Structure formats: C-alpha cells, structure tokens
XYZ file of C-alpha atoms in Angstrom:
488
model
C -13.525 93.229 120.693
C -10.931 91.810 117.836
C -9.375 88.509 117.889
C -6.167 90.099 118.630
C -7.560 91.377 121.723
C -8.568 88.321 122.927
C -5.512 86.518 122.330
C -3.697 88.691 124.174
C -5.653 88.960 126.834
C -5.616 84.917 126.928
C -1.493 84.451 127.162
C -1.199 83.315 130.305
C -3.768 80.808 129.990
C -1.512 79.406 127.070
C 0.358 76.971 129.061
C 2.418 76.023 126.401
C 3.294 79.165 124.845
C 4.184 80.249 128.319
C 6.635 77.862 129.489
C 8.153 77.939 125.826
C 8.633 81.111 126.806
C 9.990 80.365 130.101
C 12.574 78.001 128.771
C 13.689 80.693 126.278
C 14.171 83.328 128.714
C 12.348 85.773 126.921
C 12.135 88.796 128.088
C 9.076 89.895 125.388
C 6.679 88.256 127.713
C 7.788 90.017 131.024
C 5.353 91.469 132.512
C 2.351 89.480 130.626
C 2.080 86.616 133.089
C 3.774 85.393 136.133
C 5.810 82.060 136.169
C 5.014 80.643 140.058
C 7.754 77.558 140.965
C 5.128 74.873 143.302
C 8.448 73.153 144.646
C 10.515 76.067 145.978
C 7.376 78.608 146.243
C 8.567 81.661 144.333
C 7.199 83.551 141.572
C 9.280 84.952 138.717
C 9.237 86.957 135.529
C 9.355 84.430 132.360
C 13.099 85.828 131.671
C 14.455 84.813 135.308
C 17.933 83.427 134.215
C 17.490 80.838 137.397
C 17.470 77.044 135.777
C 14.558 76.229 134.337
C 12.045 74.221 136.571
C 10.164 71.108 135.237
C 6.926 71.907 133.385
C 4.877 69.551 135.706
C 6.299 72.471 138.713
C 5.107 75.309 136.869
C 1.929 77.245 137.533
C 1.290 80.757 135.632
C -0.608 83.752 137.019
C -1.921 86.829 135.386
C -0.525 89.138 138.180
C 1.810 89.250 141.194
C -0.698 89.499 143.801
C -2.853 86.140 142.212
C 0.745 84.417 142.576
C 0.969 86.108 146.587
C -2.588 84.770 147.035
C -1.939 81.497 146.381
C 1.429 81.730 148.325
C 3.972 82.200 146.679
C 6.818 84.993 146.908
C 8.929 87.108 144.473
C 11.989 85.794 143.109
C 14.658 88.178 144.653
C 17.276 87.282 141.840
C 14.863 88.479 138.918
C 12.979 91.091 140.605
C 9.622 90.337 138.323
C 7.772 93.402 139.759
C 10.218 95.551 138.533
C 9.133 95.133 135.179
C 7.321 96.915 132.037
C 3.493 96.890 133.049
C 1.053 94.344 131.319
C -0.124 95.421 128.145
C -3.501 94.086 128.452
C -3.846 97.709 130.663
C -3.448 99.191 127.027
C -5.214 97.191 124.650
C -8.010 96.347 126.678
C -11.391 98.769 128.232
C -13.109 96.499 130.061
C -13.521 96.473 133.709
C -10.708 94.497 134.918
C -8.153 96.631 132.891
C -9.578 99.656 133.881
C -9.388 99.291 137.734
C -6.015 97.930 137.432
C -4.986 101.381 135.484
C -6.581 103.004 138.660
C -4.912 100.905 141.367
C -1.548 101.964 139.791
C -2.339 105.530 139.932
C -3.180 104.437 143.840
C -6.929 104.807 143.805
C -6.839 102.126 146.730
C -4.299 103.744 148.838
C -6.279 107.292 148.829
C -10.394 106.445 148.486
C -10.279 102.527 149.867
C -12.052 99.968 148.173
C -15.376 101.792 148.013
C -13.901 104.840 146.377
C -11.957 102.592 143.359
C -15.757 101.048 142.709
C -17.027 104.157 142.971
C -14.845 105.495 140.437
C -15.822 102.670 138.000
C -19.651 102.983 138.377
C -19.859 99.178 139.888
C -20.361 97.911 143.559
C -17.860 96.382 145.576
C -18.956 92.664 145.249
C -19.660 93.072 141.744
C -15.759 94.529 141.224
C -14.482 91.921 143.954
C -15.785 89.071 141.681
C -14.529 90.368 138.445
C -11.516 91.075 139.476
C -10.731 88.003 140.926
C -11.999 85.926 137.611
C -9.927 87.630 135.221
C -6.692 88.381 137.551
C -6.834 85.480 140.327
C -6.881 88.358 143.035
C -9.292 91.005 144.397
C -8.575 94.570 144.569
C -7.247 94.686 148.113
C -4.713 91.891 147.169
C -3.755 93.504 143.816
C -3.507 96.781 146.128
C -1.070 95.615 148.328
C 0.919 93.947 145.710
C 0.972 97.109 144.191
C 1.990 98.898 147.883
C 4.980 96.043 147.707
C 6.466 97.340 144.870
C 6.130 101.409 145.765
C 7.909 100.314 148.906
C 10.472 97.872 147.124
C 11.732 100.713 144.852
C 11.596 103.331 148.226
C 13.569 100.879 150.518
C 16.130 100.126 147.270
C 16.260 103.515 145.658
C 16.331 106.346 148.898
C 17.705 106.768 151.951
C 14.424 107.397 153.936
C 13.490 105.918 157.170
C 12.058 102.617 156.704
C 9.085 104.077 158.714
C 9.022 106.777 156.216
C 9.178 104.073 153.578
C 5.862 102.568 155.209
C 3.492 105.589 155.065
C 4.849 106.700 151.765
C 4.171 103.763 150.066
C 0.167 103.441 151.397
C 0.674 101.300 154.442
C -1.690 102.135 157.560
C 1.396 100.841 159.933
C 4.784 99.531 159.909
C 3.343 96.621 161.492
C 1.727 96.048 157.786
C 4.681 97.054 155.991
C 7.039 94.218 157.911
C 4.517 91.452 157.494
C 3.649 92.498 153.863
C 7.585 92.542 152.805
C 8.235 89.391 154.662
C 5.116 87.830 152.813
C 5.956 89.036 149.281
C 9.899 88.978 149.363
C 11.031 86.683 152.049
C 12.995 88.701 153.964
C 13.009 92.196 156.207
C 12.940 95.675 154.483
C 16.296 96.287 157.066
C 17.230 92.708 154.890
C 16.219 94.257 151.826
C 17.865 97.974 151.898
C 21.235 95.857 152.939
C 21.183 94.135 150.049
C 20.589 96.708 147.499
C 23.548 98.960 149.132
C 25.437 95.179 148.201
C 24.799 95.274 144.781
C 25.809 99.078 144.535
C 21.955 99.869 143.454
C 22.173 103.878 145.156
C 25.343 105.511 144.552
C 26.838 108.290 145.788
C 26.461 110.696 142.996
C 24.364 113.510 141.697
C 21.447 110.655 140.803
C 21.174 109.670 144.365
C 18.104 110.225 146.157
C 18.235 113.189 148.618
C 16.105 115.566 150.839
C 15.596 119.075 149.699
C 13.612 121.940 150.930
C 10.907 121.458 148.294
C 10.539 117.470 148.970
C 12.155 114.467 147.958
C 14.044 113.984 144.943
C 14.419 110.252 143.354
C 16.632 109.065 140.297
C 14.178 106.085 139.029
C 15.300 103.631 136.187
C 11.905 102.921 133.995
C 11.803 100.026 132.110
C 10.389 99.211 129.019
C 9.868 96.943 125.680
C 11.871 97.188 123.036
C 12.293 98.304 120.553
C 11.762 101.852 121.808
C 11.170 105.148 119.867
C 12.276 107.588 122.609
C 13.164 110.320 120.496
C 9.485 110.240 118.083
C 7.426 110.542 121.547
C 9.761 112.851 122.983
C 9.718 115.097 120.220
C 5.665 114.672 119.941
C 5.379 116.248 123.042
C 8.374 119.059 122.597
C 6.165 120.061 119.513
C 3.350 120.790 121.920
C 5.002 122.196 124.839
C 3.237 124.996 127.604
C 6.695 126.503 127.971
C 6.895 126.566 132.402
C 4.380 123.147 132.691
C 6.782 121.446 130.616
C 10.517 122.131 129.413
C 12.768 120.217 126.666
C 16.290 120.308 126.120
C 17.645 119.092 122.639
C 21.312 119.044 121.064
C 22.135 118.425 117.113
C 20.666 114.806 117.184
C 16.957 115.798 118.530
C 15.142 116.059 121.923
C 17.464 114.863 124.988
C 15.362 115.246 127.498
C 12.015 116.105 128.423
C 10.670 117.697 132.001
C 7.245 118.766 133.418
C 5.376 119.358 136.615
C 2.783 117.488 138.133
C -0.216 118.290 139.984
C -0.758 115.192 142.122
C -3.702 114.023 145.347
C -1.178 114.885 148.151
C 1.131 118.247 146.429
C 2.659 118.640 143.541
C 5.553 116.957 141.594
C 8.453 117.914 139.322
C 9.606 115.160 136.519
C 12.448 115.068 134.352
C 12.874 112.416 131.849
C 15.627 110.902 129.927
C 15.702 108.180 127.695
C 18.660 105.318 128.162
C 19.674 102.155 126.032
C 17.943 100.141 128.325
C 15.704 102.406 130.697
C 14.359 105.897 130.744
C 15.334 108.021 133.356
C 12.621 109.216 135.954
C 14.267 112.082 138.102
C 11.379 112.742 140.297
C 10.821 115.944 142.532
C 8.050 115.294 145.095
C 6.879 117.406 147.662
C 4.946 114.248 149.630
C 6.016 111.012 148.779
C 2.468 109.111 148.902
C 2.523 110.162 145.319
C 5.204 107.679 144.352
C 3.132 105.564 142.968
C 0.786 107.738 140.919
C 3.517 110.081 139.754
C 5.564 106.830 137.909
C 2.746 105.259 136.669
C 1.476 108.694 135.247
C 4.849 108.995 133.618
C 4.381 105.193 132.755
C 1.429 106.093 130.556
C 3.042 109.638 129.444
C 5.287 107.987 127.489
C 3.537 104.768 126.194
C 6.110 102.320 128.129
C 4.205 99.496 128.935
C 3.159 98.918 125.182
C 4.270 95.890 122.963
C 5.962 96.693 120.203
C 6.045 93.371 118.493
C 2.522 93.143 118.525
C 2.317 96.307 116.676
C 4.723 95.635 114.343
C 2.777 92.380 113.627
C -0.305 94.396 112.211
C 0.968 97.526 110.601
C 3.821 95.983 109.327
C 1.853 93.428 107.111
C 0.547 96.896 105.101
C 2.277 97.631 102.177
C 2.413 101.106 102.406
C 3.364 101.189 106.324
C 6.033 98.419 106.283
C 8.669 100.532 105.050
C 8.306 103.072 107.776
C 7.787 100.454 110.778
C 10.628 98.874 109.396
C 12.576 102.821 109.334
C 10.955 103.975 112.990
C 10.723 100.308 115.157
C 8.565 100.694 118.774
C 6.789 103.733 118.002
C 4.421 104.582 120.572
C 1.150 106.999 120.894
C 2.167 109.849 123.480
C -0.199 109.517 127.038
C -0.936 111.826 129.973
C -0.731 112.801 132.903
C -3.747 114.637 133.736
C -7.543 114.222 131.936
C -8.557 117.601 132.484
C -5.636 119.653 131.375
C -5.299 117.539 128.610
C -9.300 118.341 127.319
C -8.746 122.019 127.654
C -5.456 122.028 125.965
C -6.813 119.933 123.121
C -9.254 123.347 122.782
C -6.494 125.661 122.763
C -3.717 126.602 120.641
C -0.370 126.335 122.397
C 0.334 129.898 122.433
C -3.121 130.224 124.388
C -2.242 127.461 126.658
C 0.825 129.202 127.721
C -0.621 132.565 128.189
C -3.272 130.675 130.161
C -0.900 128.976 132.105
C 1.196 132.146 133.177
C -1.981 133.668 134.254
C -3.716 131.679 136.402
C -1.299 128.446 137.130
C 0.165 127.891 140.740
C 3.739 127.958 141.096
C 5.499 125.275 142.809
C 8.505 125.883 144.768
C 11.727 126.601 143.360
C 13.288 123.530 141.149
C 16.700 122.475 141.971
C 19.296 122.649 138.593
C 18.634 119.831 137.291
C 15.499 120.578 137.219
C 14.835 124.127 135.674
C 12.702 125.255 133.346
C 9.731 123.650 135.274
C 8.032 126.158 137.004
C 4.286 125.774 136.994
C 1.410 123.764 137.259
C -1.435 123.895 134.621
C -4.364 125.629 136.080
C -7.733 123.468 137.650
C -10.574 123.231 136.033
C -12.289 124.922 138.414
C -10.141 127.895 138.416
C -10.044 128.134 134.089
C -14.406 128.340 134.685
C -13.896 130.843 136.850
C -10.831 133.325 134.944
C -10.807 131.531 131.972
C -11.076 132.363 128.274
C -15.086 132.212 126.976
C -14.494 129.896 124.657
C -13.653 127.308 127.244
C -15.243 128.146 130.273
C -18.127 125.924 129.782
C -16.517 123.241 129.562
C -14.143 124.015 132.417
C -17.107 124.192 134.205
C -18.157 121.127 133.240
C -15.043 118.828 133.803
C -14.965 120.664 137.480
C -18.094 120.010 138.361
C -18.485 116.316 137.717
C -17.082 115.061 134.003
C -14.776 112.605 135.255
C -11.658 112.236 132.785
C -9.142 109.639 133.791
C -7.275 106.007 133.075
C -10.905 104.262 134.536
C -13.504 105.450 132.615
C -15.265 103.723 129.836
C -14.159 104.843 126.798
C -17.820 104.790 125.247
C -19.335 106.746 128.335
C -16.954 108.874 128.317
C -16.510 109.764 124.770
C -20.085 110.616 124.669
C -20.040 112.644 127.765
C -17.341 114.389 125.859
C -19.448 115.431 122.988
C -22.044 117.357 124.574
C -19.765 119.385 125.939
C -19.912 122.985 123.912
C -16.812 123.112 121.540
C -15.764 119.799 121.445
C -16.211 117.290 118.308
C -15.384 113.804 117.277
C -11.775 114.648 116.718
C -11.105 116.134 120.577
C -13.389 113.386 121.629
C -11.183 110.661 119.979
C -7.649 112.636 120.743
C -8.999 112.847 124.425
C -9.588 108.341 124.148
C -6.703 108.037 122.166
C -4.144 109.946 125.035
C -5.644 109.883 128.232
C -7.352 106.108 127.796
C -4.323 105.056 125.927
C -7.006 103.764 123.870
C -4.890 101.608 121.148
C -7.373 101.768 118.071
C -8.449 105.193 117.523
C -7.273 106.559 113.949
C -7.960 110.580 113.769
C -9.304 110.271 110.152
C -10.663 114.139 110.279
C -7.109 115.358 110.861
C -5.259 117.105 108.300
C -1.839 116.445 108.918
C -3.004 112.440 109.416
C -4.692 112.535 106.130
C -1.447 114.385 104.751
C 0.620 111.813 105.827
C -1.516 109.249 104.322
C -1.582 110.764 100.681
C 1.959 110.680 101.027
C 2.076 107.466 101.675
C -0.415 106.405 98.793
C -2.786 105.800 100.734
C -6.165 107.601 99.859
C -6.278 110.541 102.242
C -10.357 110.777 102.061
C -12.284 110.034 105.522
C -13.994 107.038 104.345
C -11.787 105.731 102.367
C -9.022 105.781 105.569
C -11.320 104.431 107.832
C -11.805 101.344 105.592
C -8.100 100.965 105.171
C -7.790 101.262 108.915
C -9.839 98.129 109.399
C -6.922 96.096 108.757
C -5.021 97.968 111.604
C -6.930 97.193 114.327
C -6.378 96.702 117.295
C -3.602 98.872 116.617
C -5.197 101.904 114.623
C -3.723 104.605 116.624
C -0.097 103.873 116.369
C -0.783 103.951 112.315
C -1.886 107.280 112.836
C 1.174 107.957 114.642
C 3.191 107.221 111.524
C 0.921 108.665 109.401
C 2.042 111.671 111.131
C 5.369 111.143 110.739
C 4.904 110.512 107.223
C-alpha cells in the first residue's frame, strides 16, 4: 500500500489539518471526516457555514454513524450526509472499504449482517471488530446510518407516504423509522418533509417525483468534487454504448446526457443522467423503491463521483509530459459500473455483438415515460448468455452464474485471479474488469493499444515495460493516467 494511501486514509485522525479545515470552510474535505460539536451535540460536514466552534469542542469521526454512536446528530443546516462519498471507498481494497462499498449498494438491508460477511469471506465478529477500529461503528450502525439517508432524500425528494418512505428505505417498521429519524436528525420525518416543502426543495414541475404505471420516478441532485469532467466520462461511455441498455443524446458541444437501465435485487430500474454546474442529475425510474439506495450508489460509482480530484492532480500533474493535459482536462475520472457480470462479458465482446446479444435474449422492462426513451432493455443474466449465448463466451457465462462473484466487495487480488482462469480472458480484461467494477485507482492498461498510442504521443515511450516503469511515479493514481493517455 503507497504512502499516499495511507495518508489519506489517516485524515481524520489529523486533528489539525482537520479543524484547519473546519475553520476554512472547505468544502474539499466533505465527505472525508465528520466534524462532531461536544457542546451542542451535532455533527457536521467540515464546510458547515455555522460559526466555527472552539477547537477544545471539536471531536472528528470517520463516518456519520461513528458520530450517531457516540451521540451525536446531523446538523440540519448543512445536511453532511448529503454529500460526495468518502474517497477512501476508492483508493483503498481492504476490508473496511470494501464492506462499506457493499453497505451502500444495501447488502445489509437485503442479506442482514450474516449475508454482508458472507459476501466478504470473513465472520461476523471478525467484520464487527474491523469495522468498528477503522470507522468507530459496526456494520449495523453504519447500516442504519446509511437507511437515514435513503429515507432523508425519500421524505425530502417524493411525495410518498411516510410509511412508504419506511419500507423503501430498509426499515423493518415505522416504529424504527420514527425513532431512527428522531435519533439522527432531531426531529419527526412529518417535521422533516414540512421543512423541505419550506425551503421549496420539490417543485411542482416536470422534475418532481411522481407515480407512474411502471414505478416511481425521482429527480435526484448528485453531488460531487470538483473539478468535474462530465463530458470526458460521458462521452467514454457513449463510445461504448449497447444501443436499448443504454441511450445518449448529444448537441454541437458533445454528449448532454446519458441514460441506461438497471437490473436491480427487487425489479428493474431506468436512469437518466445529466450533468449540472454543481450536481449531476439522477432522474430515476424504479419499479420498487427498496432499490433507492443501490440504484444511486451504482450510478455513484458509474460515473466516478466520489473521487478527489485534487489528489489526482497532485500526482499526475507533477509529470512533465501529463501536466499540460491535467492542466487542459481538470477532474478527469475513470468510468465505473453498474453491474460485474455484464460488464465481464461485454469486455469479451465487440459492441456490435453486445447489441445483437442484447436484442436477443435481454428482458424488456416496461414502457419508459418521454423523458426517458431510448432505454428499453436490460442486459441479459449470466445464466441466460450460458444457456443461448455465443460459444465464445458461454463458458464463462457459465462460470460468473454459477459462483464467480464480481462486485464492489471483492478482493481485487482474489478476484483478479479468479478472473484469469476463466477461458478467454487475459491480463488486460482482468485489469479493465479491477479497474471499472473495483474502481480500483492504480491499474494502468499497459497492453492496450490505444493507451500505448496515447503515450507515444505524448513522448512517453509507448513499450510495456518501459510504461510500467514510468507509471511508478503515478501511483496511487495509475488509472486516471491511463485515462488521459487515452485522450491523448
């Protein structure tokens, strides 16, 4: 593990860099650690633009739910769970970073605590104590923090029934969703859904939430770090579209706006994404809305959002050949996904083959509303490519349905070897597989063509060995240099 690693992963243990932070209001560090007030019991983000307490009042957490545990509630004026994720959940593969990848995607909510260290290949003490010696909180407590801010954004951001609002965000009972609310926030979700119509937060327009016959539909503002280069990963993944799985719609300037469906533990979903100033726009189509939670943080990772672009620019911008184009393309980020298994097989196939694949044997979901056409299908299972699939990718079909596990908490190690003896797939789908689906921050594709095109271009010696020598001085950061070496 680099140095950089573990001085990231350190920050909020920096009690000086943190309050300087605190006093400066900025807003780099939101998200990174939590800023808990001991004389008025609140937690806040470190940009809250409340007066800054005294030092000797101060305590700092690594999450939300360490700063519940110990009693304290959320700052309603700063809102600091409604902020870009961590990105230790990027940078970082080892246990603690992994389950908290799968508690967003609401591992907790569907398996229990059992199935989440099941998932990770550890018991439940061993993943209880871990958990709460790196992030002050075990996974039940960082599970219902998580629950408090699914049902936050439900009570705020739709119109449903605040016992719909319960169930859908992973509650077993209203009972738990009152006490839970009045724990976290201080105050009633009746309280809560008052104020938000105050401060104007749903509107009456075509964004507004709103029943339809094919589910819910919710207009989600997604933050993020900047800077932020919406229209590089937008276009990276219009270059590579299944035309019906996924849709783009572009004007003179680039890519405006990118959509796809979703194949998600309760139905499917429909997402259409457009990137803001400030935000990016999450219009969300589900058909059961227990998949809140998965469906945004699978977007979330889609489109890199919870990365640090600073940090980045720190590294690759001290290399002579890179700095001019960090400097020319600021927050680049390295395109996720939404789903492990279609993203192996498509890694195998050539789009055109995707497509055709996808026509044939993908499930339609029901009929999109306008803003939301050109979405039509979801990418075939596993188990159904093994079955009517092409031959050259049946195998492994076979293989990822019956018991290859690809998603946000594996190991990248374990799984990358699992991943090569798997007929048909080499180093470079192994490492595109770690690099997308792992967000895996230091992979550099050095047998790619177009990679070692870019780096020739850039004067940089485009031989394998060679590259992966220069790519030492990247690290921890190696695959967002390969994402401008594409560009380039």
């Amino acid at each position: 593990m680099t140095e950089q690693i573990l001085t990231e992963r350190a920050v909020w243990r920096d009690t000086e860099r943190c309050y300087r932070a605190v006093a400066a209001r900025d807003s780099r560090f939101d998200g990174q650690f939590i800023m808990a007030v001991a004389t008025t019991g609140i937690y806040c983000r470190p940009s809250c633009p409340a007066s800054t307490p005294k030092q000797q009042n101060v305590r700092f957490y690594p999450t939300s739910a360490a700063a519940q545990s110990n009693g304290f509630r959320a700052c309603r004026r700063c809102l600091p769970d409604a902020v870009p994720g961590s990105p230790d959940w990027d940078i970082r593969a080892d246990l603690a970073a992994r389950a908290m990848r799968l508690i967003s995607d609401g591992t907790v909510e569907r398996d229990g605590v059992p199935g989440l260290a099941r998932r990770l290949g550890y018991s439940e003490r061993q993943l209880g104590r871990v958990l709460t010696a790196e992030l002050g909180a075990g996974p039940l407590a960082l599970a219902r923090a998580h629950r408090a801010h699914s049902a936050r954004l439900l009570i705020e951001m739709s119109e449903l029934p605040l016992t719909d609002v319960a169930f859908a965000a992973g509650f077993s009972s209203v009972r738990q969703f009152n006490e839970t609310i009045r724990e976290v926030f201080a105050t009633t979700p009746s309280q809560l859904r008052a104020a938000s119509l105050r401060r104007g937060r749903r509107k009456a327009d075509k964004n507004s939430p709103f029943e339809t016959p094919t589910g819910t539909r919710l207009s989600l503002r997604l933050p993020f770090r900047k800077p932020f280069d919406a229209d590089g990963v937008l276009t990276f993944l219009a270059d590579r579209i299944v035309p019906g799985v996924e849709h783009v719609t572009r004007d003179a300037a680039g890519v405006t706006g990118y959509g796809r469906t979703l194949r998600l533990a309760h139905g499917s979903g429909v997402v259409w994404l457009t990137a803001k100033d400030d935000y990016v726009l999450c219009d969300l189509r589900l058909t059961d809305l227990r998949d809140l939670s998965s469906a945004v943080a699978r977007v979330r990772r889609l489109l890199d959002l919870d990365a640090d672009p600073e940090a980045v620019t720190r590294v690759l911008g001290a290399d002579p050949a890179l700095a001019p184009l960090v400097e020319a393309i600021p927050g680049i980020r390295v395109p996720g996904a939404v789903d492990g298994d279609e993203l192996v097989l498509r890694a195998m196939l050539d789009p055109a083959d995707a497509a055709s694949l996808a026509d044939a044997l993908g499930d339609r979901v029901p009929s999109c509303d306008e803003s939301l056409e050109g979405v039509t299908t979801l990418f075939p299972t596993a188990a159904r490519i093994a079955e009517h699939g092409p031959a050259e990718i049946v195998a492994v079909a076979a293989a990822l349905a019956d018991g290859v596990s690809v998603h946000v908490g594996r190991d990248p190690v374990e799984l990358r070897a699992e991943l090569l003896e798997l007929p048909g797939i080499g180093p470079w789908t192994a490492d595109y597989v770690l690099m997308r689906v792992l967000g895996a921050p230091d992979v550099l594709l050095t047998g790619d063509p177009a990679l070692r095109r870019g780096a020739a271009a850039l004067g940089i010696a485009d031989d394998v060995k060679t590259l992966a020598e220069r790519a030492r001085a990247w690290q921890p950061w190696s695959s967002y240099a390969g994402m401008y070496l594409w560009r380039a």
